[in-house]
Structures are given as structure tokens and as C-alpha cells.
Amino acid sequence: VNLQATLDDIAGEIVPHLGVGKVADYIPALAQVDPHKFGIAVTTVEGESLLAGAADERFSIQSISKVFTLTMAAEFVGQDLWQRVGREPSGSAFNSIVQLEYEHGIPRNPFINAGAVVITDIIASHCPAGGVKGAQGTKTAIVDFLRQRADDAAIDFDLEVARSEKAWGYRNAALANLMKAFGNIVNDVDDVLDIYFHQCAIEMTCRQLSRAMLYFANDGTDPLTGQLVVSAERARRINSIMLTCGHYDASGDFAVRVGLPGKSGVGGGIVAIVPQRLAVAVWSPALNEQGNSHAGTLALEKFAARTGYSIF
Ligand code: GLU
């Protein structure tokens, strides 16, 4: 497979589809992004990186942060994690509150907002970074984890996006408070939300994200540094959750069209992995109705079809 030619072809074919859909506007700072942007990057387990389009432009990773925080939380508490969050697709929108009441404050999975907030709460209980406790230490620990995974110390928060999310975060605040009432948030609700908004507001490029995801394609070990990030078993489990729950209410659709474990975010980014081979990241800000990048999903569908790299 000529990966560079594949990416170049996709970047050309995708042009008529750019701007179809809507940028996320419930976070005002995200509404200002140009909906016609497109970038795609592949990093192979051999360390080769291939790029097309705006692959070096930073964007808000949003919910893609949730695969990394899930990794961190699983390392802290292991199997106990599943006492506090489920692992079933929700069948509802990513920010839905209805199931939480019926299901006694236990979110369906770690990738819907409620589940991700619980994961953030777990991290907040376990990682005072550099001896700094509380929200600041936890935010630092999360961004440091991403810098290590991407091997790039320049990765940082977009503080404007974090502020914007906080200012308009009524729904996430409702989810967090409801879970606190059920006893499923341990730390101070405002601190947990502050950390959550910041992790979503981390800015990265397609190139950095494809590099950062590589451990999921290599049984939990970073193939370029040899560092064990998570056990092979845990990496396999997180990949399964990406496949079944990684794309909100369109996870089934993504599995059918692309057939790779992946995670999307409302900033328009999507990451996916091809086991034993590579990680791919794509970005285009205009979203379909379920909150996934329209052109990004299409690009990954083309990528899987062209390369034959589906896990099925
Ligand atoms: N920060 C966003 C929110 O909490 C993340 C949503 C997403 O990317 O799915 O609403």
C-alpha cells in the first residue's frame, strides 16, 4: 500500500465534502473555526509519518482526550473502574442526561460526557502532579501524559476554548451534579468540571494525535520508545470500547463504514488505529448530526476501503 499516495488522493477527493454539516456552536470558541479545513496524518509503528492537507494545524481535541484519560484512570484503579462507569453503547447523544437518573448515576460508558467526567474524577483522586494537588496538578498530569504520548513538549491547552466551555457548560455541570448526588463524583464538582473542560480544550495536530495513539496499535507499548504505556490486555479492552462507543450515537455506523477502533471529538477530529500497523488522525470541523466530523468520517471510510485495513 502506498500510504502517501492514498492520503493525497483522499485529500483531493474530499474537497467537495468540506463544509457539509455544522461546526459545534454550543461552545462559542469552537464556532469560529473555518468549517472547510481538512487534514490527515498517519504514523506507522515503524515511525514513518505521512501527511496531507492541514495535518500540522492545531485544533481542539475535545472528546479525543477521553481515550487518554481512560488510559490514565485504568492504570490508577484497574478493574475497580467498572464499578463507577459501564461499557455499553448508550444509544443516546453524547451529552444526554436521561439515562443517568434511571441508572443511578452510573454512566453507560467512559466516552459519553458523563462517563468521561467520572474518569476525570478518578484521575483527580490519584494524581497530584509534581506534588501539586487539586485541579491544577491534575490538569498538568493530563497534558503531560499527552506530551509524552506524542513526544512533543509543545502541546498545551487552548485557554480560550476552556473558558468558553466553562462559561456555557450548563449541561456538563448538570451531569456532574446529578452524579455527585448519587455519590459517583468524589472530588469537588467545580474542580472536576474545570479539569474536564481543560482536557477537552487541549490543542493538537493530526500529526501529533496519530503519534500519540500509536500505543493502541502496538499492544499498549509505544513502538518508537519501547515504553510500556498499558498492558496488552488493557490496550485491547480500550480498543474494544473505542469500537463500540467511540463515535457517540453513530458508533455502529462508524464500525460498519470504517471498521477500525476510533474516537471522535466535536472539534472535528477523529483518531483510529490499525492494529500492528499504524494510527491515523483526521480533522475537518463541520459535524454531522451525531457530532462526528462529516468529511473526517468519509475520509476514514475511503482510507479503510483503499488500504483494506479494516479489522474485519
Ligand atoms: N467538551 C465537550 C463537551 O463536554 C466534548 C464533547 C465532545 O467532543 O464530544 O461537551
mmCIF file of C-alpha atoms and ligand atoms in Angstrom:
data_model
loop_
_atom_site.group_PDB
_atom_site.id
_atom_site.type_symbol
_atom_site.label_atom_id
_atom_site.label_comp_id
_atom_site.label_asym_id
_atom_site.label_seq_id
_atom_site.Cartn_x
_atom_site.Cartn_y
_atom_site.Cartn_z
ATOM 1 C CA VAL A 1 0.000 0.000 0.000
ATOM 2 C CA ASN A 2 1.359 3.426 -0.926
ATOM 3 C CA LEU A 3 0.166 5.374 2.100
ATOM 4 C CA GLN A 4 1.304 8.792 0.904
ATOM 5 C CA ALA A 5 -0.496 8.412 -2.414
ATOM 6 C CA THR A 6 -3.597 7.207 -0.560
ATOM 7 C CA LEU A 7 -3.608 10.279 1.700
ATOM 8 C CA ASP A 8 -3.025 12.619 -1.252
ATOM 9 C CA ASP A 9 -5.907 11.036 -3.174
ATOM 10 C CA ILE A 10 -8.226 11.297 -0.187
ATOM 11 C CA ALA A 11 -7.299 14.948 0.401
ATOM 12 C CA GLY A 12 -8.268 15.645 -3.216
ATOM 13 C CA GLU A 13 -11.466 13.617 -3.282
ATOM 14 C CA ILE A 14 -12.715 15.104 -0.022
ATOM 15 C CA VAL A 15 -12.810 18.706 -1.262
ATOM 16 C CA PRO A 16 -16.470 18.697 -2.418
ATOM 17 C CA HIS A 17 -17.498 17.367 1.012
ATOM 18 C CA LEU A 18 -15.785 20.031 3.095
ATOM 19 C CA GLY A 19 -18.106 22.363 4.949
ATOM 20 C CA VAL A 20 -21.015 19.911 4.806
ATOM 21 C CA GLY A 21 -22.595 19.876 8.259
ATOM 22 C CA LYS A 22 -22.186 22.318 11.089
ATOM 23 C CA VAL A 23 -19.310 23.287 13.364
ATOM 24 C CA ALA A 24 -20.007 22.768 17.061
ATOM 25 C CA ASP A 25 -21.576 26.032 18.157
ATOM 26 C CA TYR A 26 -22.597 25.209 21.713
ATOM 27 C CA ILE A 27 -19.017 26.079 22.627
ATOM 28 C CA PRO A 28 -18.748 29.627 21.205
ATOM 29 C CA ALA A 29 -14.957 29.498 20.766
ATOM 30 C CA LEU A 30 -15.322 26.422 18.524
ATOM 31 C CA ALA A 31 -17.947 28.110 16.358
ATOM 32 C CA GLN A 32 -15.243 30.404 14.950
ATOM 33 C CA VAL A 33 -13.246 27.647 13.267
ATOM 34 C CA ASP A 34 -13.286 27.524 9.442
ATOM 35 C CA PRO A 35 -15.547 24.546 8.517
ATOM 36 C CA HIS A 36 -13.630 23.899 5.268
ATOM 37 C CA LYS A 37 -10.383 22.819 6.892
ATOM 38 C CA PHE A 38 -9.106 19.303 6.309
ATOM 39 C CA GLY A 39 -6.016 17.455 7.481
ATOM 40 C CA ILE A 40 -4.976 13.814 7.733
ATOM 41 C CA ALA A 41 -1.896 12.122 9.212
ATOM 42 C CA VAL A 42 -0.679 8.563 9.596
ATOM 43 C CA THR A 43 2.085 7.383 11.907
ATOM 44 C CA THR A 44 3.220 3.808 11.414
ATOM 45 C CA VAL A 45 4.585 1.522 14.126
ATOM 46 C CA GLU A 46 7.926 1.794 12.302
ATOM 47 C CA GLY A 47 7.892 5.535 12.957
ATOM 48 C CA GLU A 48 7.135 6.786 9.486
ATOM 49 C CA SER A 49 4.745 9.756 9.330
ATOM 50 C CA LEU A 50 2.702 10.655 6.271
ATOM 51 C CA LEU A 51 0.670 13.821 5.990
ATOM 52 C CA ALA A 52 -1.821 15.539 3.709
ATOM 53 C CA GLY A 53 -3.738 18.805 3.967
ATOM 54 C CA ALA A 54 -3.625 20.800 7.198
ATOM 55 C CA ALA A 55 -2.032 17.932 9.138
ATOM 56 C CA ASP A 56 0.141 20.323 11.131
ATOM 57 C CA GLU A 57 -2.603 22.717 12.151
ATOM 58 C CA ARG A 58 -3.683 22.644 15.785
ATOM 59 C CA PHE A 59 -7.320 22.057 16.694
ATOM 60 C CA SER A 60 -9.326 21.361 19.830
ATOM 61 C CA ILE A 61 -9.126 17.628 20.549
ATOM 62 C CA GLN A 62 -12.303 17.679 22.664
ATOM 63 C CA SER A 63 -13.556 14.137 23.295
ATOM 64 C CA ILE A 64 -10.489 12.516 21.784
ATOM 65 C CA SER A 65 -8.923 13.383 25.159
ATOM 66 C CA LYS A 66 -11.168 10.683 26.646
ATOM 67 C CA VAL A 67 -9.146 7.745 25.319
ATOM 68 C CA PHE A 68 -6.068 9.144 27.024
ATOM 69 C CA THR A 69 -7.788 9.909 30.326
ATOM 70 C CA LEU A 70 -9.343 6.426 30.264
ATOM 71 C CA THR A 71 -5.836 5.006 29.902
ATOM 72 C CA MET A 72 -4.649 7.032 32.896
ATOM 73 C CA ALA A 73 -7.619 6.159 35.100
ATOM 74 C CA ALA A 74 -7.383 2.444 34.257
ATOM 75 C CA GLU A 75 -3.740 2.493 35.314
ATOM 76 C CA PHE A 76 -4.721 4.064 38.649
ATOM 77 C CA VAL A 77 -7.671 1.879 39.643
ATOM 78 C CA GLY A 78 -7.708 -1.141 37.320
ATOM 79 C CA GLN A 79 -10.874 -3.194 37.256
ATOM 80 C CA ASP A 80 -12.486 -1.105 40.014
ATOM 81 C CA LEU A 81 -13.149 1.452 37.323
ATOM 82 C CA TRP A 82 -16.138 -0.614 36.157
ATOM 83 C CA GLN A 83 -17.899 -0.076 39.474
ATOM 84 C CA ARG A 84 -18.332 3.544 38.515
ATOM 85 C CA VAL A 85 -18.852 3.514 34.771
ATOM 86 C CA GLY A 86 -20.316 0.999 32.307
ATOM 87 C CA ARG A 87 -19.018 -0.245 28.974
ATOM 88 C CA GLU A 88 -22.093 -0.374 26.796
ATOM 89 C CA PRO A 89 -23.001 1.961 23.959
ATOM 90 C CA SER A 90 -25.547 4.458 25.210
ATOM 91 C CA GLY A 91 -27.743 4.856 22.160
ATOM 92 C CA SER A 92 -28.228 8.473 23.246
ATOM 93 C CA ALA A 93 -26.483 11.732 22.480
ATOM 94 C CA PHE A 94 -23.035 12.289 23.985
ATOM 95 C CA ASN A 95 -24.328 14.839 26.454
ATOM 96 C CA SER A 96 -27.640 13.175 27.308
ATOM 97 C CA ILE A 97 -28.813 13.183 30.905
ATOM 98 C CA VAL A 98 -31.873 10.877 30.713
ATOM 99 C CA GLN A 99 -30.167 7.524 31.333
ATOM 100 C CA LEU A 100 -28.260 8.786 34.337
ATOM 101 C CA GLU A 101 -31.310 9.089 36.526
ATOM 102 C CA TYR A 102 -32.643 5.609 35.675
ATOM 103 C CA GLU A 103 -29.218 4.076 36.048
ATOM 104 C CA HIS A 104 -28.446 5.656 39.420
ATOM 105 C CA GLY A 105 -25.655 7.950 38.369
ATOM 106 C CA ILE A 106 -23.556 5.240 36.649
ATOM 107 C CA PRO A 107 -22.840 6.449 33.091
ATOM 108 C CA ARG A 108 -23.117 3.922 30.273
ATOM 109 C CA ASN A 109 -19.508 4.213 29.112
ATOM 110 C CA PRO A 110 -16.332 6.279 29.598
ATOM 111 C CA PHE A 111 -16.735 8.189 26.331
ATOM 112 C CA ILE A 112 -20.085 9.907 26.778
ATOM 113 C CA ASN A 113 -19.679 13.143 28.689
ATOM 114 C CA ALA A 114 -20.995 11.800 31.998
ATOM 115 C CA GLY A 115 -18.627 8.818 31.841
ATOM 116 C CA ALA A 116 -15.680 10.989 30.940
ATOM 117 C CA VAL A 117 -16.393 13.266 33.897
ATOM 118 C CA VAL A 118 -16.262 10.234 36.226
ATOM 119 C CA ILE A 119 -12.937 9.224 34.650
ATOM 120 C CA THR A 120 -11.616 12.740 35.258
ATOM 121 C CA ASP A 121 -12.781 12.484 38.880
ATOM 122 C CA ILE A 122 -10.799 9.243 39.266
ATOM 123 C CA ILE A 123 -7.670 10.916 37.905
ATOM 124 C CA ALA A 124 -8.195 13.880 40.220
ATOM 125 C CA SER A 125 -8.159 11.473 43.179
ATOM 126 C CA HIS A 126 -4.911 9.865 42.112
ATOM 127 C CA CYS A 127 -2.500 12.226 40.504
ATOM 128 C CA PRO A 128 -1.163 15.231 42.249
ATOM 129 C CA ALA A 129 1.411 16.073 39.565
ATOM 130 C CA GLY A 130 4.773 17.182 40.885
ATOM 131 C CA GLY A 131 3.243 17.330 44.340
ATOM 132 C CA VAL A 132 0.602 19.836 43.239
ATOM 133 C CA LYS A 133 -2.771 18.571 44.350
ATOM 134 C CA GLY A 134 -6.192 19.567 43.139
ATOM 135 C CA ALA A 135 -7.344 20.796 39.779
ATOM 136 C CA GLN A 136 -4.039 22.357 38.747
ATOM 137 C CA GLY A 137 -1.985 19.249 39.409
ATOM 138 C CA THR A 138 -4.457 17.050 37.582
ATOM 139 C CA LYS A 139 -4.600 19.304 34.521
ATOM 140 C CA THR A 140 -0.808 19.267 34.391
ATOM 141 C CA ALA A 141 -0.736 15.476 34.685
ATOM 142 C CA ILE A 142 -3.153 15.075 31.771
ATOM 143 C CA VAL A 143 -1.350 17.453 29.430
ATOM 144 C CA ASP A 144 1.993 15.871 30.422
ATOM 145 C CA PHE A 145 0.629 12.447 29.548
ATOM 146 C CA LEU A 146 -0.276 13.731 26.090
ATOM 147 C CA ARG A 147 3.107 15.384 25.624
ATOM 148 C CA GLN A 148 4.776 12.077 26.395
ATOM 149 C CA ARG A 149 2.497 10.083 24.118
ATOM 150 C CA ALA A 150 3.013 12.485 21.231
ATOM 151 C CA ASP A 151 6.686 13.006 22.073
ATOM 152 C CA ASP A 152 6.131 16.737 21.809
ATOM 153 C CA ALA A 153 6.549 19.090 24.749
ATOM 154 C CA ALA A 154 4.815 21.948 22.938
ATOM 155 C CA ILE A 155 1.304 20.518 23.382
ATOM 156 C CA ASP A 156 -0.880 22.774 25.518
ATOM 157 C CA PHE A 157 -4.380 23.958 26.392
ATOM 158 C CA ASP A 158 -6.323 26.484 24.364
ATOM 159 C CA LEU A 159 -7.357 28.571 27.354
ATOM 160 C CA GLU A 160 -9.911 30.492 25.330
ATOM 161 C CA VAL A 161 -11.751 27.250 24.467
ATOM 162 C CA ALA A 162 -11.537 26.096 28.093
ATOM 163 C CA ARG A 163 -13.050 29.378 29.272
ATOM 164 C CA SER A 164 -15.756 29.215 26.641
ATOM 165 C CA GLU A 165 -16.716 25.669 27.598
ATOM 166 C CA LYS A 166 -16.850 26.603 31.229
ATOM 167 C CA ALA A 167 -18.998 29.649 30.573
ATOM 168 C CA TRP A 168 -21.528 27.576 28.588
ATOM 169 C CA GLY A 169 -21.102 24.252 30.351
ATOM 170 C CA TYR A 170 -24.543 24.082 31.948
ATOM 171 C CA ARG A 171 -25.293 20.611 30.673
ATOM 172 C CA ASN A 172 -21.979 19.144 31.815
ATOM 173 C CA ALA A 173 -22.494 20.846 35.183
ATOM 174 C CA ALA A 174 -25.930 19.221 35.401
ATOM 175 C CA LEU A 175 -24.450 15.780 34.650
ATOM 176 C CA ALA A 176 -21.696 16.224 37.214
ATOM 177 C CA ASN A 177 -24.051 17.470 39.922
ATOM 178 C CA LEU A 178 -26.505 14.635 39.335
ATOM 179 C CA MET A 179 -23.690 12.106 39.630
ATOM 180 C CA LYS A 180 -22.440 13.829 42.769
ATOM 181 C CA ALA A 181 -25.921 13.432 44.236
ATOM 182 C CA PHE A 182 -25.665 9.696 43.513
ATOM 183 C CA GLY A 183 -22.236 9.572 45.160
ATOM 184 C CA ASN A 184 -20.386 8.897 41.908
ATOM 185 C CA ILE A 185 -18.244 12.043 41.975
ATOM 186 C CA VAL A 186 -15.752 12.104 44.832
ATOM 187 C CA ASN A 187 -13.968 15.416 44.353
ATOM 188 C CA ASP A 188 -15.339 18.930 44.311
ATOM 189 C CA VAL A 189 -17.699 19.259 41.324
ATOM 190 C CA ASP A 190 -16.267 22.607 40.199
ATOM 191 C CA ASP A 191 -12.727 21.232 40.256
ATOM 192 C CA VAL A 192 -13.703 18.143 38.270
ATOM 193 C CA LEU A 193 -15.501 20.253 35.660
ATOM 194 C CA ASP A 194 -12.569 22.636 35.440
ATOM 195 C CA ILE A 195 -10.217 19.729 34.716
ATOM 196 C CA TYR A 196 -12.662 18.181 32.244
ATOM 197 C CA PHE A 197 -13.064 21.429 30.289
ATOM 198 C CA HIS A 198 -9.304 21.834 30.137
ATOM 199 C CA GLN A 199 -8.631 18.288 28.929
ATOM 200 C CA CYS A 200 -11.176 18.834 26.128
ATOM 201 C CA ALA A 201 -9.523 22.164 25.287
ATOM 202 C CA ILE A 202 -6.085 20.663 24.622
ATOM 203 C CA GLU A 203 -4.909 21.618 21.137
ATOM 204 C CA MET A 204 -3.120 19.130 18.922
ATOM 205 C CA THR A 205 -2.411 18.499 15.255
ATOM 206 C CA CYS A 206 -3.270 15.412 13.221
ATOM 207 C CA ARG A 207 0.424 14.544 13.170
ATOM 208 C CA GLN A 208 0.677 14.729 16.972
ATOM 209 C CA LEU A 209 -2.529 12.765 17.519
ATOM 210 C CA SER A 210 -1.570 9.935 15.185
ATOM 211 C CA ARG A 211 1.764 9.692 17.004
ATOM 212 C CA ALA A 212 0.084 9.779 20.411
ATOM 213 C CA MET A 213 -2.335 6.954 19.528
ATOM 214 C CA LEU A 214 0.395 4.571 18.433
ATOM 215 C CA TYR A 215 0.424 2.543 21.659
ATOM 216 C CA PHE A 216 -3.099 1.368 20.919
ATOM 217 C CA ALA A 217 -1.845 -0.083 17.615
ATOM 218 C CA ASN A 218 1.028 -1.859 19.334
ATOM 219 C CA ASP A 219 -0.448 -3.818 22.247
ATOM 220 C CA GLY A 220 -0.078 -0.966 24.727
ATOM 221 C CA THR A 221 3.627 -0.294 24.155
ATOM 222 C CA ASP A 222 4.893 2.822 22.400
ATOM 223 C CA PRO A 223 6.667 1.209 19.433
ATOM 224 C CA LEU A 224 9.028 4.145 18.943
ATOM 225 C CA THR A 225 10.329 4.454 22.510
ATOM 226 C CA GLY A 226 9.667 0.897 23.702
ATOM 227 C CA GLN A 227 7.835 2.292 26.719
ATOM 228 C CA LEU A 228 5.005 0.184 28.118
ATOM 229 C CA VAL A 229 2.037 2.566 28.448
ATOM 230 C CA VAL A 230 -0.617 -0.030 29.338
ATOM 231 C CA SER A 231 -0.684 -3.813 29.327
ATOM 232 C CA ALA A 232 -1.635 -5.536 26.072
ATOM 233 C CA GLU A 233 -4.846 -6.730 27.686
ATOM 234 C CA ARG A 234 -5.835 -3.230 28.724
ATOM 235 C CA ALA A 235 -4.997 -1.788 25.326
ATOM 236 C CA ARG A 236 -7.208 -4.444 23.745
ATOM 237 C CA ARG A 237 -10.073 -3.527 26.053
ATOM 238 C CA ILE A 238 -9.808 0.186 25.391
ATOM 239 C CA ASN A 239 -9.729 -0.556 21.659
ATOM 240 C CA SER A 240 -12.960 -2.533 22.073
ATOM 241 C CA ILE A 241 -14.606 0.391 23.824
ATOM 242 C CA MET A 242 -13.458 2.711 21.032
ATOM 243 C CA LEU A 243 -15.047 0.381 18.511
ATOM 244 C CA THR A 244 -18.364 0.081 20.340
ATOM 245 C CA CYS A 245 -18.666 3.557 21.895
ATOM 246 C CA GLY A 246 -16.142 5.866 20.229
ATOM 247 C CA HIS A 247 -18.466 7.819 17.987
ATOM 248 C CA TYR A 248 -21.391 8.775 20.171
ATOM 249 C CA ASP A 249 -24.687 7.645 18.809
ATOM 250 C CA ALA A 250 -23.118 6.768 15.446
ATOM 251 C CA SER A 251 -20.661 4.158 16.742
ATOM 252 C CA GLY A 252 -22.441 1.386 14.827
ATOM 253 C CA ASP A 253 -22.363 3.446 11.652
ATOM 254 C CA PHE A 254 -18.624 4.099 12.046
ATOM 255 C CA ALA A 255 -17.930 0.401 12.668
ATOM 256 C CA VAL A 256 -19.836 -0.525 9.510
ATOM 257 C CA ARG A 257 -18.253 2.149 7.341
ATOM 258 C CA VAL A 258 -14.682 2.142 8.663
ATOM 259 C CA GLY A 259 -14.275 -0.987 10.784
ATOM 260 C CA LEU A 260 -11.492 0.381 12.989
ATOM 261 C CA PRO A 261 -11.371 1.307 16.684
ATOM 262 C CA GLY A 262 -11.502 5.085 16.879
ATOM 263 C CA LYS A 263 -12.621 8.143 18.778
ATOM 264 C CA SER A 264 -14.080 11.399 17.578
ATOM 265 C CA GLY A 265 -14.458 14.828 19.135
ATOM 266 C CA VAL A 266 -16.718 17.805 18.470
ATOM 267 C CA GLY A 267 -13.674 19.836 17.380
ATOM 268 C CA GLY A 268 -13.923 17.764 14.173
ATOM 269 C CA GLY A 269 -11.038 15.403 14.900
ATOM 270 C CA ILE A 270 -11.177 11.609 14.636
ATOM 271 C CA VAL A 271 -8.415 9.151 15.517
ATOM 272 C CA ALA A 272 -8.365 5.473 14.578
ATOM 273 C CA ILE A 273 -5.902 2.631 14.790
ATOM 274 C CA VAL A 274 -4.983 -0.292 12.568
ATOM 275 C CA PRO A 275 -3.650 -2.953 14.936
ATOM 276 C CA GLN A 276 0.048 -3.796 14.457
ATOM 277 C CA ARG A 277 0.369 -1.217 11.696
ATOM 278 C CA LEU A 278 -0.472 2.414 12.305
ATOM 279 C CA ALA A 279 -2.580 5.161 13.831
ATOM 280 C CA VAL A 280 -4.401 7.719 11.714
ATOM 281 C CA ALA A 281 -5.841 11.108 12.656
ATOM 282 C CA VAL A 282 -8.111 13.259 10.551
ATOM 283 C CA TRP A 283 -9.608 16.700 11.105
ATOM 284 C CA SER A 284 -12.406 18.630 9.485
ATOM 285 C CA PRO A 285 -14.584 20.817 11.722
ATOM 286 C CA ALA A 286 -18.058 20.540 10.139
ATOM 287 C CA LEU A 287 -20.023 17.873 12.018
ATOM 288 C CA ASN A 288 -22.894 15.585 11.096
ATOM 289 C CA GLU A 289 -25.992 15.328 13.256
ATOM 290 C CA GLN A 290 -24.403 12.916 15.729
ATOM 291 C CA GLY A 291 -21.469 15.262 16.324
ATOM 292 C CA ASN A 292 -18.868 13.435 14.217
ATOM 293 C CA SER A 293 -16.835 15.154 11.525
ATOM 294 C CA HIS A 294 -18.687 14.595 8.255
ATOM 295 C CA ALA A 295 -15.670 14.811 5.959
ATOM 296 C CA GLY A 296 -13.425 13.135 8.537
ATOM 297 C CA THR A 297 -15.640 10.051 8.713
ATOM 298 C CA LEU A 298 -15.820 9.916 4.932
ATOM 299 C CA ALA A 299 -12.040 10.243 4.661
ATOM 300 C CA LEU A 300 -11.528 7.329 7.047
ATOM 301 C CA GLU A 301 -14.074 5.276 5.153
ATOM 302 C CA LYS A 302 -12.060 5.891 1.987
ATOM 303 C CA PHE A 303 -8.830 5.132 3.825
ATOM 304 C CA ALA A 304 -10.107 1.760 5.075
ATOM 305 C CA ALA A 305 -11.562 0.850 1.685
ATOM 306 C CA ARG A 306 -8.417 1.851 -0.209
ATOM 307 C CA THR A 307 -5.909 0.146 2.087
ATOM 308 C CA GLY A 308 -8.026 -2.864 3.039
ATOM 309 C CA TYR A 309 -7.076 -2.080 6.656
ATOM 310 C CA SER A 310 -10.298 -2.879 8.425
ATOM 311 C CA ILE A 311 -10.077 -5.215 11.416
ATOM 312 C CA PHE A 312 -12.842 -7.336 9.891
HETATM 313 N N1 GLU B 1 -16.080 19.382 25.733
HETATM 314 C C1 GLU B 1 -17.178 18.832 25.004
HETATM 315 C C2 GLU B 1 -18.379 18.713 25.906
HETATM 316 O O1 GLU B 1 -18.205 18.371 27.023
HETATM 317 C C3 GLU B 1 -16.748 17.500 24.489
HETATM 318 C C4 GLU B 1 -17.754 16.959 23.601
HETATM 319 C C5 GLU B 1 -17.185 16.033 22.595
HETATM 320 O O2 GLU B 1 -16.169 16.248 21.944
HETATM 321 O O3 GLU B 1 -17.855 15.029 22.439
HETATM 322 O O4 GLU B 1 -19.487 18.936 25.527
#
